């Protein structure tokens, strides 16, 4: 039973890391395309999600 929980936790951690990586990649893509206004709502949402996922680790 403990192994099942451990596996589920590792899968969740892996999923969170993938989300964080994807958010970072999206942010870099937007910056490359000239959307680098950090006061923009889109960047605020990305930063909010990034912060939320980093707190859940």
mmCIF file of C-alpha atoms in Angstrom:
data_model
loop_
_atom_site.group_PDB
_atom_site.id
_atom_site.type_symbol
_atom_site.label_atom_id
_atom_site.label_comp_id
_atom_site.label_asym_id
_atom_site.label_seq_id
_atom_site.Cartn_x
_atom_site.Cartn_y
_atom_site.Cartn_z
ATOM 1 C CA UNK A 1 0.000 0.000 0.000
ATOM 2 C CA UNK A 2 2.823 2.405 0.840
ATOM 3 C CA UNK A 3 4.423 1.824 -2.560
ATOM 4 C CA UNK A 4 1.231 2.907 -4.309
ATOM 5 C CA UNK A 5 1.229 6.192 -2.373
ATOM 6 C CA UNK A 6 4.908 6.734 -3.094
ATOM 7 C CA UNK A 7 4.329 6.126 -6.802
ATOM 8 C CA UNK A 8 1.364 8.549 -6.847
ATOM 9 C CA UNK A 9 3.400 11.239 -5.091
ATOM 10 C CA UNK A 10 6.270 10.829 -7.552
ATOM 11 C CA UNK A 11 3.841 11.057 -10.475
ATOM 12 C CA UNK A 12 2.303 14.243 -9.042
ATOM 13 C CA UNK A 13 5.736 15.769 -8.531
ATOM 14 C CA UNK A 14 6.693 14.898 -12.084
ATOM 15 C CA UNK A 15 3.462 16.460 -13.357
ATOM 16 C CA UNK A 16 4.099 19.681 -11.407
ATOM 17 C CA UNK A 17 7.634 19.900 -12.773
ATOM 18 C CA UNK A 18 6.325 19.485 -16.329
ATOM 19 C CA UNK A 19 3.794 22.268 -15.708
ATOM 20 C CA UNK A 20 6.503 24.555 -14.357
ATOM 21 C CA UNK A 21 8.729 23.829 -17.337
ATOM 22 C CA UNK A 22 5.856 24.465 -19.751
ATOM 23 C CA UNK A 23 5.010 27.778 -18.075
ATOM 24 C CA UNK A 24 8.623 28.877 -18.259
ATOM 25 C CA UNK A 25 8.794 27.877 -21.917
ATOM 26 C CA UNK A 26 5.603 29.801 -22.719
ATOM 27 C CA UNK A 27 6.990 32.877 -20.986
ATOM 28 C CA UNK A 28 10.214 32.681 -23.001
ATOM 29 C CA UNK A 29 8.278 32.174 -26.243
ATOM 30 C CA UNK A 30 6.175 35.264 -25.538
ATOM 31 C CA UNK A 31 9.264 37.320 -24.767
ATOM 32 C CA UNK A 32 10.905 36.226 -28.033
ATOM 33 C CA UNK A 33 7.831 37.349 -29.964
ATOM 34 C CA UNK A 34 8.018 40.793 -28.393
ATOM 35 C CA UNK A 35 5.343 40.334 -25.751
ATOM 36 C CA UNK A 36 7.563 41.375 -22.888
ATOM 37 C CA UNK A 37 5.264 43.722 -20.988
ATOM 38 C CA UNK A 38 5.547 42.234 -17.504
ATOM 39 C CA UNK A 39 2.580 44.281 -16.296
ATOM 40 C CA UNK A 40 0.398 42.451 -18.832
ATOM 41 C CA UNK A 41 -2.389 40.226 -17.489
ATOM 42 C CA UNK A 42 -0.975 37.207 -19.348
ATOM 43 C CA UNK A 43 2.373 37.473 -17.622
ATOM 44 C CA UNK A 44 0.652 37.982 -14.284
ATOM 45 C CA UNK A 45 -1.317 34.765 -14.811
ATOM 46 C CA UNK A 46 1.827 32.858 -15.754
ATOM 47 C CA UNK A 47 3.667 34.183 -12.697
ATOM 48 C CA UNK A 48 0.703 33.344 -10.477
ATOM 49 C CA UNK A 49 0.569 29.766 -11.775
ATOM 50 C CA UNK A 50 4.331 29.438 -11.500
ATOM 51 C CA UNK A 51 4.211 30.593 -7.878
ATOM 52 C CA UNK A 52 1.314 28.262 -7.077
ATOM 53 C CA UNK A 53 3.110 25.229 -8.490
ATOM 54 C CA UNK A 54 6.378 26.065 -6.746
ATOM 55 C CA UNK A 55 4.558 26.322 -3.401
ATOM 56 C CA UNK A 56 2.978 22.888 -3.884
ATOM 57 C CA UNK A 57 6.304 21.078 -4.233
#
